[in-house]
């Protein structure tokens, strides 16, 4: 169990912000946080999950085109696999990604779900 | 008021405080009470609610508190770095040791210059965090303090509480009175050692005193706290547009309201238990968010929580004109409740980790 591996990614995983710290030399490394909004570019349903993710199968993994431009890979949650469509507007949520057994840490991170109407 | 000798006065901070942002969260899944009844009583007999909300496989009090808190921040539109306390009240914190609140604080961008703590008092952990926030803000120790009441409540298979033990809750961001969409005029708490409901360390499901949970527990504390607060504030039920009480089922809050002189119309918008169940620490707080989604400036609201063990926190609230600015900045409570996917008992056992493999 390497908790530091997860901890190092807190800002990125929890809120899609970079973890950069601005210094006099590196002013450009100020934190940037994505809005968390985007659309589904492509997706696939995982039936044979890798170790650590078995409890969630079947689940959908998507390529999300963020409103700001970049593409990220993430799980699509709160939806049945057959309802997922390319082009569907989605929003970022922070969810459980996996647990390190019954006694280890719970790892949280971003996933996307169909946008909920305000 | 003969049962309770008045020695301590109303809780009221030195400086005016109020709610500058609020946010709800209800997970997507619902299990109808009729489905639980089908499993355990052959579908015979009455059920206490229509259906309850169930968290998905990747949801817990941390993830749900994060979403409700983000909604509160979206409404308040303040810099999360100005928050000086992040408090999460729950009886289903995912860890026995490791604060939920630091994870929530990290995910909303409030770290590192903030206080954080987890609160526990059965179903009233969220409202006592609200009272503490009143103290932090009202004393000038903090400009903003975030209080969350959130649960993924545990119900023993086949037990009466399995029909209602639900998932959901709300976040309330407390700040200076002049910025508030809801003024908090005062609060009052009443507690006694009443063994109506408990869960021992390491026990998976709670135990309860069956009928003992009514008169000496729920009603004594809810009615006592509400009556004291209204008397201290010089108000009667007719002075409030709305009231919201802790909702272990549909019947208890309706009866408490009637005994205090409130009409069904006054409690209707905040009475969510028939459609989402008992969200424990989140129960009356999410009821409040549903009221705020429809309330008008000038409306007065009475909110009374109840936590087993036992105690009640009562609040006298008044909506300001700022409600019209902040209301539409985040997902409404009704939108979360309407987002509904029905599940059967088998799926429920998987989602709630009742399947042992």
Tab-separated table of C-alpha atoms in Angstrom:
chain	number	residue	atom	x	y	z
A	1	UNK	CA	0.000	0.000	0.000
A	2	UNK	CA	1.526	3.282	-1.104
A	3	UNK	CA	-0.712	6.000	0.250
A	4	UNK	CA	1.659	8.723	-0.922
A	5	UNK	CA	0.901	7.681	-4.494
A	6	UNK	CA	-2.737	8.671	-4.030
A	7	UNK	CA	-2.096	11.633	-1.764
A	8	UNK	CA	0.144	13.275	-4.345
A	9	UNK	CA	-2.784	13.344	-6.761
A	10	UNK	CA	-5.405	14.855	-4.396
A	11	UNK	CA	-5.910	18.134	-6.258
A	12	UNK	CA	-6.037	16.487	-9.676
A	13	UNK	CA	-8.226	13.594	-8.614
A	14	UNK	CA	-10.681	15.422	-6.337
A	15	UNK	CA	-11.364	18.587	-8.324
A	16	UNK	CA	-9.443	18.459	-11.605
A	17	UNK	CA	-7.040	21.146	-10.478
A	18	UNK	CA	-3.321	21.005	-11.042
A	19	UNK	CA	-1.216	20.802	-7.927
A	20	UNK	CA	1.292	23.394	-9.054
A	21	UNK	CA	2.556	25.880	-6.534
A	22	UNK	CA	3.337	29.350	-7.865
A	23	UNK	CA	6.824	30.593	-7.117
A	24	UNK	CA	8.693	33.729	-8.161
A	25	UNK	CA	10.494	31.710	-10.843
A	26	UNK	CA	7.481	29.750	-11.986
A	27	UNK	CA	4.591	32.187	-11.890
A	28	UNK	CA	2.889	30.255	-14.713
A	29	UNK	CA	2.396	27.262	-12.431
A	30	UNK	CA	-0.551	28.806	-10.675
A	31	UNK	CA	-3.352	26.397	-9.946
A	32	UNK	CA	-5.867	25.923	-12.727
A	33	UNK	CA	-9.168	24.187	-12.093
A	34	UNK	CA	-11.303	22.772	-14.889
A	35	UNK	CA	-14.995	23.595	-14.895
A	36	UNK	CA	-15.723	19.862	-14.966
A	37	UNK	CA	-18.111	20.196	-17.903
A	38	UNK	CA	-17.729	18.386	-21.185
A	39	UNK	CA	-19.218	15.889	-23.605
A	40	UNK	CA	-18.695	12.194	-24.208
A	41	UNK	CA	-16.317	11.712	-27.172
A	42	UNK	CA	-16.312	7.920	-26.989
A	43	UNK	CA	-16.934	5.167	-24.474
A	44	UNK	CA	-16.703	1.469	-23.749
A	45	UNK	CA	-18.247	-0.831	-21.159
A	46	UNK	CA	-15.885	-2.792	-18.937
A	47	UNK	CA	-17.154	-6.259	-18.048
A	48	UNK	CA	-13.801	-7.797	-17.101
A	49	UNK	CA	-12.461	-5.286	-14.593
A	50	UNK	CA	-8.826	-4.912	-13.577
A	51	UNK	CA	-7.809	-5.763	-10.010
A	52	UNK	CA	-9.317	-3.375	-7.492
A	53	UNK	CA	-12.288	-2.416	-9.669
A	54	UNK	CA	-14.194	-5.736	-9.673
A	55	UNK	CA	-16.816	-4.473	-7.229
A	56	UNK	CA	-18.041	-1.882	-9.721
A	57	UNK	CA	-18.426	-4.006	-12.866
A	58	UNK	CA	-19.922	-3.600	-15.325
A	59	UNK	CA	-18.993	0.079	-15.632
A	60	UNK	CA	-18.518	2.542	-18.448
A	61	UNK	CA	-15.209	4.241	-19.224
A	62	UNK	CA	-15.356	7.279	-21.464
A	63	UNK	CA	-13.215	9.773	-23.284
A	64	UNK	CA	-14.508	13.139	-22.118
A	65	UNK	CA	-13.916	16.221	-24.243
A	66	UNK	CA	-13.750	18.994	-21.640
A	67	UNK	CA	-15.271	22.402	-22.446
A	68	UNK	CA	-11.776	23.891	-22.092
A	69	UNK	CA	-10.463	21.601	-24.836
A	70	UNK	CA	-8.450	18.717	-23.384
A	71	UNK	CA	-9.647	15.110	-23.424
A	72	UNK	CA	-9.598	12.980	-20.283
A	73	UNK	CA	-10.339	9.340	-19.600
A	74	UNK	CA	-12.747	8.668	-16.751
A	75	UNK	CA	-15.594	6.462	-15.626
A	76	UNK	CA	-19.142	7.490	-16.499
A	77	UNK	CA	-21.346	7.013	-13.450
A	78	UNK	CA	-25.012	7.360	-12.430
A	79	UNK	CA	-26.129	5.879	-15.753
A	80	UNK	CA	-26.975	2.469	-17.182
A	81	UNK	CA	-24.452	1.376	-19.824
A	82	UNK	CA	-27.130	1.189	-22.526
A	83	UNK	CA	-28.117	4.832	-21.988
A	84	UNK	CA	-24.675	6.288	-22.709
A	85	UNK	CA	-24.412	8.224	-25.990
A	86	UNK	CA	-21.601	9.976	-27.827
A	87	UNK	CA	-22.027	13.740	-27.537
A	88	UNK	CA	-23.918	13.495	-24.249
A	89	UNK	CA	-23.238	16.477	-21.955
A	90	UNK	CA	-21.608	15.366	-18.719
A	91	UNK	CA	-20.324	16.972	-15.521
A	92	UNK	CA	-17.547	16.030	-13.139
A	93	UNK	CA	-18.338	14.467	-9.779
A	94	UNK	CA	-15.972	13.195	-7.095
A	95	UNK	CA	-16.618	9.554	-6.367
A	96	UNK	CA	-15.034	6.458	-4.873
A	97	UNK	CA	-12.569	4.993	-7.379
A	98	UNK	CA	-11.530	1.931	-5.415
A	99	UNK	CA	-10.668	0.700	-1.951
A	100	UNK	CA	-7.474	-0.962	-0.828
A	101	UNK	CA	-9.191	-4.015	0.643
A	102	UNK	CA	-11.202	-3.854	3.860
A	103	UNK	CA	-8.554	-2.090	5.929
A	104	UNK	CA	-6.696	0.121	3.451
A	105	UNK	CA	-7.488	3.593	2.199
A	106	UNK	CA	-10.498	4.548	0.126
A	107	UNK	CA	-9.379	6.264	-3.076
A	108	UNK	CA	-11.556	9.096	-4.384
A	109	UNK	CA	-11.390	10.834	-7.726
A	110	UNK	CA	-13.247	12.364	-10.630
A	111	UNK	CA	-15.858	10.602	-12.696
A	112	UNK	CA	-18.486	12.066	-15.025
A	113	UNK	CA	-22.242	11.750	-15.016
A	114	UNK	CA	-25.060	13.019	-17.227
A	115	UNK	CA	-25.539	16.706	-16.417
A	116	UNK	CA	-28.262	17.282	-13.840
A	117	UNK	CA	-30.575	20.174	-14.667
A	118	UNK	CA	-30.087	23.144	-12.330
B	1	UNK	CA	-42.808	23.982	29.868
B	2	UNK	CA	-43.007	22.530	33.356
B	3	UNK	CA	-40.857	19.540	32.476
B	4	UNK	CA	-37.891	21.724	31.590
B	5	UNK	CA	-36.767	24.404	33.992
B	6	UNK	CA	-35.681	27.483	32.104
B	7	UNK	CA	-32.148	28.259	33.212
B	8	UNK	CA	-30.271	28.704	29.947
B	9	UNK	CA	-31.485	31.285	27.514
B	10	UNK	CA	-31.702	31.196	23.745
B	11	UNK	CA	-28.485	30.714	21.744
B	12	UNK	CA	-27.895	33.933	19.868
B	13	UNK	CA	-24.493	35.156	18.644
B	14	UNK	CA	-23.186	38.670	19.337
B	15	UNK	CA	-23.154	39.546	15.654
B	16	UNK	CA	-25.968	38.690	13.203
B	17	UNK	CA	-25.334	35.462	11.276
B	18	UNK	CA	-27.165	33.593	8.585
B	19	UNK	CA	-27.055	31.169	5.699
B	20	UNK	CA	-25.121	32.542	2.707
B	21	UNK	CA	-25.323	29.334	0.659
B	22	UNK	CA	-27.048	25.968	0.798
B	23	UNK	CA	-26.886	22.787	-1.220
B	24	UNK	CA	-28.609	19.419	-1.268
B	25	UNK	CA	-27.662	15.999	-2.490
B	26	UNK	CA	-29.794	12.909	-3.061
B	27	UNK	CA	-28.384	9.875	-4.856
B	28	UNK	CA	-30.133	8.585	-7.926
B	29	UNK	CA	-31.440	5.220	-6.757
B	30	UNK	CA	-34.784	4.491	-5.046
B	31	UNK	CA	-36.096	1.332	-3.477
B	32	UNK	CA	-39.884	1.353	-2.948
B	33	UNK	CA	-41.052	0.382	0.548
B	34	UNK	CA	-43.385	-2.101	-1.169
B	35	UNK	CA	-40.301	-3.937	-2.506
B	36	UNK	CA	-38.865	-4.255	1.023
B	37	UNK	CA	-42.264	-5.379	2.255
B	38	UNK	CA	-42.417	-7.958	-0.562
B	39	UNK	CA	-39.167	-9.399	0.788
B	40	UNK	CA	-40.031	-9.566	4.488
B	41	UNK	CA	-43.802	-9.530	5.012
B	42	UNK	CA	-45.066	-11.023	1.790
B	43	UNK	CA	-46.235	-7.541	0.824
B	44	UNK	CA	-48.754	-7.549	3.689
B	45	UNK	CA	-49.263	-4.632	6.075
B	46	UNK	CA	-48.635	-0.919	5.826
B	47	UNK	CA	-45.356	0.776	4.959
B	48	UNK	CA	-44.078	4.020	6.544
B	49	UNK	CA	-43.056	5.834	3.324
B	50	UNK	CA	-43.342	5.424	-0.448
B	51	UNK	CA	-39.660	4.880	-1.209
B	52	UNK	CA	-36.168	5.720	0.008
B	53	UNK	CA	-32.997	7.003	-1.656
B	54	UNK	CA	-30.051	4.604	-1.922
B	55	UNK	CA	-26.446	5.549	-2.637
B	56	UNK	CA	-24.713	4.001	-5.648
B	57	UNK	CA	-21.673	1.730	-5.475
B	58	UNK	CA	-19.224	4.619	-5.764
B	59	UNK	CA	-20.947	6.940	-3.285
B	60	UNK	CA	-20.461	7.491	0.423
B	61	UNK	CA	-20.744	10.343	2.916
B	62	UNK	CA	-17.520	11.877	1.557
B	63	UNK	CA	-18.636	12.031	-2.076
B	64	UNK	CA	-22.176	13.119	-1.185
B	65	UNK	CA	-20.931	15.836	1.186
B	66	UNK	CA	-18.595	17.112	-1.525
B	67	UNK	CA	-21.460	17.544	-3.988
B	68	UNK	CA	-23.784	19.241	-1.485
B	69	UNK	CA	-20.939	21.534	-0.388
B	70	UNK	CA	-20.143	22.466	-3.993
B	71	UNK	CA	-23.795	23.386	-4.452
B	72	UNK	CA	-23.653	25.573	-1.328
B	73	UNK	CA	-20.502	27.263	-2.657
B	74	UNK	CA	-22.050	27.752	-6.120
B	75	UNK	CA	-24.940	29.562	-4.465
B	76	UNK	CA	-22.808	31.654	-2.103
B	77	UNK	CA	-20.170	32.457	-4.741
B	78	UNK	CA	-17.471	33.046	-2.149
B	79	UNK	CA	-13.808	32.080	-2.312
B	80	UNK	CA	-13.535	28.672	-0.581
B	81	UNK	CA	-10.261	29.906	0.902
B	82	UNK	CA	-12.369	32.214	3.105
B	83	UNK	CA	-13.977	29.234	4.847
B	84	UNK	CA	-12.571	28.722	8.345
B	85	UNK	CA	-14.376	25.531	9.332
B	86	UNK	CA	-15.545	22.469	7.404
B	87	UNK	CA	-17.730	20.260	9.558
B	88	UNK	CA	-19.508	17.077	8.520
B	89	UNK	CA	-22.156	15.545	10.763
B	90	UNK	CA	-22.995	11.915	10.038
B	91	UNK	CA	-23.437	8.494	11.561
B	92	UNK	CA	-22.015	6.818	8.454
B	93	UNK	CA	-18.544	8.311	8.139
B	94	UNK	CA	-16.657	5.876	5.849
B	95	UNK	CA	-13.705	5.653	8.226
B	96	UNK	CA	-13.760	4.977	11.964
B	97	UNK	CA	-10.536	7.004	12.166
B	98	UNK	CA	-9.772	9.532	9.387
B	99	UNK	CA	-11.869	12.626	9.064
B	100	UNK	CA	-14.486	12.934	6.334
B	101	UNK	CA	-14.190	16.695	6.735
B	102	UNK	CA	-10.588	16.999	5.529
B	103	UNK	CA	-11.447	15.143	2.329
B	104	UNK	CA	-14.437	17.419	1.765
B	105	UNK	CA	-12.334	20.506	2.553
B	106	UNK	CA	-9.675	19.374	0.079
B	107	UNK	CA	-12.230	18.683	-2.670
B	108	UNK	CA	-13.877	22.102	-2.389
B	109	UNK	CA	-10.584	23.986	-2.272
B	110	UNK	CA	-10.823	25.110	1.359
B	111	UNK	CA	-7.482	23.662	2.549
B	112	UNK	CA	-5.121	24.294	4.264
B	113	UNK	CA	-6.087	27.372	6.319
B	114	UNK	CA	-9.237	25.984	7.882
B	115	UNK	CA	-10.524	24.035	10.840
B	116	UNK	CA	-12.134	20.675	10.044
B	117	UNK	CA	-13.945	18.060	12.114
B	118	UNK	CA	-16.476	15.260	11.965
B	119	UNK	CA	-19.545	15.455	14.166
B	120	UNK	CA	-21.631	12.669	15.589
B	121	UNK	CA	-24.968	12.702	17.405
B	122	UNK	CA	-27.204	10.179	15.650
B	123	UNK	CA	-29.494	12.213	13.368
B	124	UNK	CA	-28.701	15.705	14.648
B	125	UNK	CA	-24.966	15.886	13.981
B	126	UNK	CA	-25.498	18.318	11.098
B	127	UNK	CA	-27.583	20.842	13.005
B	128	UNK	CA	-25.208	20.953	15.965
B	129	UNK	CA	-22.449	21.766	13.452
B	130	UNK	CA	-24.723	24.611	12.283
B	131	UNK	CA	-24.935	25.920	15.845
B	132	UNK	CA	-21.148	25.765	16.177
B	133	UNK	CA	-20.890	27.643	12.878
B	134	UNK	CA	-23.177	30.333	14.314
B	135	UNK	CA	-20.707	30.664	17.184
B	136	UNK	CA	-17.631	30.774	14.928
B	137	UNK	CA	-19.109	33.405	12.632
B	138	UNK	CA	-21.007	35.324	15.311
B	139	UNK	CA	-17.903	35.734	17.440
B	140	UNK	CA	-15.774	36.908	14.548
B	141	UNK	CA	-13.519	33.829	14.669
B	142	UNK	CA	-14.576	32.955	11.124
B	143	UNK	CA	-16.118	34.761	8.208
B	144	UNK	CA	-17.636	31.543	6.863
B	145	UNK	CA	-18.156	28.079	8.333
B	146	UNK	CA	-19.538	25.105	6.427
B	147	UNK	CA	-21.864	22.605	8.132
B	148	UNK	CA	-22.920	19.398	6.429
B	149	UNK	CA	-25.483	16.820	7.543
B	150	UNK	CA	-25.147	13.693	5.404
B	151	UNK	CA	-25.790	9.979	5.785
B	152	UNK	CA	-25.907	6.624	4.066
B	153	UNK	CA	-27.993	5.160	6.853
B	154	UNK	CA	-27.804	1.532	7.900
B	155	UNK	CA	-30.926	-0.623	8.222
B	156	UNK	CA	-30.784	-4.219	9.386
B	157	UNK	CA	-32.374	-6.527	6.784
B	158	UNK	CA	-35.939	-7.227	7.840
B	159	UNK	CA	-35.962	-4.557	10.570
B	160	UNK	CA	-38.618	-1.831	10.679
B	161	UNK	CA	-35.914	0.773	10.010
B	162	UNK	CA	-34.915	-0.865	6.733
B	163	UNK	CA	-37.922	0.779	5.069
B	164	UNK	CA	-36.692	4.276	5.880
B	165	UNK	CA	-32.878	4.296	6.461
B	166	UNK	CA	-31.832	6.346	3.427
B	167	UNK	CA	-28.998	8.261	1.787
B	168	UNK	CA	-28.813	12.018	1.269
B	169	UNK	CA	-28.333	15.313	3.034
B	170	UNK	CA	-27.412	18.957	2.749
B	171	UNK	CA	-24.706	21.538	3.285
B	172	UNK	CA	-25.279	24.927	4.876
B	173	UNK	CA	-22.707	27.688	4.606
B	174	UNK	CA	-22.998	30.090	7.539
B	175	UNK	CA	-21.714	33.641	7.155
B	176	UNK	CA	-22.248	37.257	8.222
B	177	UNK	CA	-25.845	38.383	8.640
B	178	UNK	CA	-25.569	41.171	6.066
B	179	UNK	CA	-24.617	38.673	3.320
B	180	UNK	CA	-27.227	36.113	4.237
B	181	UNK	CA	-30.107	34.703	2.229
B	182	UNK	CA	-31.519	33.397	5.496
B	183	UNK	CA	-31.079	35.115	8.859
B	184	UNK	CA	-30.606	32.808	11.846
B	185	UNK	CA	-32.318	34.705	14.657
B	186	UNK	CA	-31.681	32.154	17.376
B	187	UNK	CA	-31.351	28.531	18.311
B	188	UNK	CA	-32.121	26.286	21.237
B	189	UNK	CA	-31.002	22.761	22.151
B	190	UNK	CA	-32.430	20.211	24.498
B	191	UNK	CA	-30.769	16.877	25.338
B	192	UNK	CA	-31.306	14.027	27.782
B	193	UNK	CA	-29.860	10.519	28.116
B	194	UNK	CA	-32.589	8.581	26.338
B	195	UNK	CA	-31.673	5.117	25.002
B	196	UNK	CA	-34.028	4.961	22.007
B	197	UNK	CA	-31.544	4.011	19.263
B	198	UNK	CA	-27.845	3.168	19.203
B	199	UNK	CA	-25.107	1.357	17.367
B	200	UNK	CA	-22.185	-0.106	19.265
B	201	UNK	CA	-18.620	0.206	17.963
B	202	UNK	CA	-17.972	-2.364	15.204
B	203	UNK	CA	-21.671	-3.259	14.945
B	204	UNK	CA	-22.897	-3.127	11.364
B	205	UNK	CA	-26.510	-2.235	12.132
B	206	UNK	CA	-28.157	-0.101	14.796
B	207	UNK	CA	-30.520	-1.353	17.494
B	208	UNK	CA	-33.547	0.502	18.772
B	209	UNK	CA	-36.170	0.519	21.490
B	210	UNK	CA	-39.143	-0.067	19.162
B	211	UNK	CA	-42.096	1.951	20.488
B	212	UNK	CA	-39.813	3.679	22.968
B	213	UNK	CA	-38.572	5.777	20.009
B	214	UNK	CA	-41.812	7.804	19.953
B	215	UNK	CA	-43.135	9.648	23.017
B	216	UNK	CA	-40.120	9.721	25.411
B	217	UNK	CA	-37.665	10.239	22.568
B	218	UNK	CA	-38.729	11.975	19.331
B	219	UNK	CA	-41.786	13.843	20.549
B	220	UNK	CA	-40.465	14.919	23.951
B	221	UNK	CA	-37.364	16.524	22.457
B	222	UNK	CA	-38.820	17.905	19.218
B	223	UNK	CA	-41.822	19.450	20.948
B	224	UNK	CA	-39.788	20.623	23.951
B	225	UNK	CA	-37.134	22.367	21.860
B	226	UNK	CA	-39.680	23.855	19.452
B	227	UNK	CA	-41.921	25.181	22.232
B	228	UNK	CA	-39.021	26.688	24.157
B	229	UNK	CA	-37.609	28.384	21.056
B	230	UNK	CA	-40.963	29.780	19.940
B	231	UNK	CA	-41.699	31.066	23.434
B	232	UNK	CA	-38.257	32.652	23.757
B	233	UNK	CA	-38.665	34.278	20.339
B	234	UNK	CA	-42.186	35.426	21.195
B	235	UNK	CA	-43.699	33.562	18.247
B	236	UNK	CA	-46.467	31.077	17.600
B	237	UNK	CA	-46.909	28.572	14.773
B	238	UNK	CA	-48.915	31.156	12.841
B	239	UNK	CA	-45.880	33.487	12.712
B	240	UNK	CA	-43.994	31.005	10.521
B	241	UNK	CA	-44.663	30.379	6.837
B	242	UNK	CA	-42.833	27.059	6.966
B	243	UNK	CA	-41.668	24.434	9.432
B	244	UNK	CA	-39.433	21.417	9.033
B	245	UNK	CA	-38.786	18.645	11.529
B	246	UNK	CA	-36.584	15.589	11.610
B	247	UNK	CA	-38.271	12.914	9.483
B	248	UNK	CA	-37.756	9.312	10.633
B	249	UNK	CA	-40.937	8.492	8.665
B	250	UNK	CA	-43.882	10.531	7.357
B	251	UNK	CA	-46.122	10.183	10.415
B	252	UNK	CA	-43.898	11.530	13.232
B	253	UNK	CA	-43.150	14.985	11.751
B	254	UNK	CA	-46.795	15.423	10.719
B	255	UNK	CA	-47.963	14.631	14.231
B	256	UNK	CA	-45.325	16.877	15.837
B	257	UNK	CA	-46.339	19.708	13.515
B	258	UNK	CA	-50.008	19.304	14.386
B	259	UNK	CA	-49.288	19.276	18.124
B	260	UNK	CA	-47.324	22.514	17.761
B	261	UNK	CA	-50.162	24.149	15.829
B	262	UNK	CA	-48.729	23.954	12.313
B	263	UNK	CA	-50.876	23.113	9.300
B	264	UNK	CA	-50.054	20.528	6.640
B	265	UNK	CA	-49.453	23.388	4.177
B	266	UNK	CA	-46.679	24.790	6.399
B	267	UNK	CA	-44.719	21.530	6.460
B	268	UNK	CA	-45.516	20.224	2.966
B	269	UNK	CA	-42.508	21.603	0.984
B	270	UNK	CA	-39.970	20.364	3.536
B	271	UNK	CA	-41.550	16.967	4.171
B	272	UNK	CA	-39.340	14.783	1.982
B	273	UNK	CA	-39.343	11.475	3.882
B	274	UNK	CA	-42.223	9.956	1.871
B	275	UNK	CA	-40.116	10.270	-1.307
B	276	UNK	CA	-36.494	9.867	-0.107
B	277	UNK	CA	-36.759	8.258	3.325
B	278	UNK	CA	-34.960	9.222	6.503
B	279	UNK	CA	-31.606	10.738	5.582
B	280	UNK	CA	-30.613	10.798	9.273
B	281	UNK	CA	-28.143	13.678	9.839
B	282	UNK	CA	-29.337	15.196	6.576
B	283	UNK	CA	-33.055	14.880	7.251
B	284	UNK	CA	-34.292	18.267	8.415
B	285	UNK	CA	-31.413	20.101	6.701
B	286	UNK	CA	-32.370	18.796	3.262
B	287	UNK	CA	-35.975	19.573	4.135
B	288	UNK	CA	-34.822	23.142	4.757
B	289	UNK	CA	-33.138	23.284	1.322
B	290	UNK	CA	-36.403	22.207	-0.328
B	291	UNK	CA	-38.205	25.002	1.532
B	292	UNK	CA	-35.566	27.557	0.516
B	293	UNK	CA	-36.077	26.524	-3.121
B	294	UNK	CA	-39.639	27.879	-2.909
B	295	UNK	CA	-39.541	30.425	-0.040
B	296	UNK	CA	-40.035	34.162	-0.488
B	297	UNK	CA	-38.197	37.036	1.214
B	298	UNK	CA	-39.700	37.683	4.634
B	299	UNK	CA	-40.808	34.081	5.180
B	300	UNK	CA	-40.066	32.746	8.642
B	301	UNK	CA	-39.029	29.107	9.046
B	302	UNK	CA	-38.894	26.879	12.120
B	303	UNK	CA	-36.423	24.005	11.843
B	304	UNK	CA	-36.101	21.316	14.522
B	305	UNK	CA	-33.747	18.357	14.293
B	306	UNK	CA	-33.803	15.225	16.390
B	307	UNK	CA	-30.948	12.888	17.230
B	308	UNK	CA	-31.392	9.662	19.132
B	309	UNK	CA	-29.657	9.365	22.418
B	310	UNK	CA	-31.285	12.005	22.520
B	311	UNK	CA	-31.759	15.650	21.689
B	312	UNK	CA	-33.181	18.330	19.431
B	313	UNK	CA	-31.788	21.563	17.970
B	314	UNK	CA	-34.378	24.203	17.073
B	315	UNK	CA	-33.724	27.191	14.787
B	316	UNK	CA	-35.659	30.388	14.096
B	317	UNK	CA	-34.935	31.469	10.514
B	318	UNK	CA	-36.027	34.318	8.260
B	319	UNK	CA	-35.551	34.456	4.499
B	320	UNK	CA	-34.066	37.665	3.040
B	321	UNK	CA	-34.328	39.161	-0.456
B	322	UNK	CA	-30.932	37.603	-1.294
B	323	UNK	CA	-32.639	34.231	-1.698
B	324	UNK	CA	-33.775	35.323	-5.169
B	325	UNK	CA	-30.142	35.906	-6.206
B	326	UNK	CA	-28.693	32.620	-4.992
B	327	UNK	CA	-31.483	30.076	-5.472
B	328	UNK	CA	-30.946	29.308	-9.171
B	329	UNK	CA	-27.157	29.035	-9.018
B	330	UNK	CA	-27.196	25.317	-8.145
B	331	UNK	CA	-29.281	22.187	-8.632
B	332	UNK	CA	-32.567	22.327	-6.738
B	333	UNK	CA	-33.483	19.717	-4.177
B	334	UNK	CA	-36.523	18.808	-6.262
B	335	UNK	CA	-34.301	18.163	-9.319
B	336	UNK	CA	-32.279	15.664	-7.283
B	337	UNK	CA	-35.431	13.969	-5.991
B	338	UNK	CA	-36.934	13.788	-9.488
B	339	UNK	CA	-33.737	12.168	-10.803
B	340	UNK	CA	-34.915	8.708	-9.919
B	341	UNK	CA	-33.967	5.150	-10.871
B	342	UNK	CA	-35.915	2.390	-9.200
B	343	UNK	CA	-33.979	-0.648	-7.985
B	344	UNK	CA	-35.134	-4.016	-6.676
B	345	UNK	CA	-34.126	-5.654	-3.402
B	346	UNK	CA	-31.348	-7.679	-5.034
B	347	UNK	CA	-29.677	-4.579	-6.478
B	348	UNK	CA	-30.161	-2.843	-3.140
B	349	UNK	CA	-28.299	-5.607	-1.302
B	350	UNK	CA	-25.397	-5.203	-3.733
B	351	UNK	CA	-25.321	-1.390	-3.533
B	352	UNK	CA	-25.466	-1.472	0.256
B	353	UNK	CA	-22.723	-4.075	0.570
B	354	UNK	CA	-25.024	-6.651	2.128
B	355	UNK	CA	-23.717	-9.341	-0.244
B	356	UNK	CA	-20.776	-11.138	1.286
B	357	UNK	CA	-18.549	-12.885	-1.234
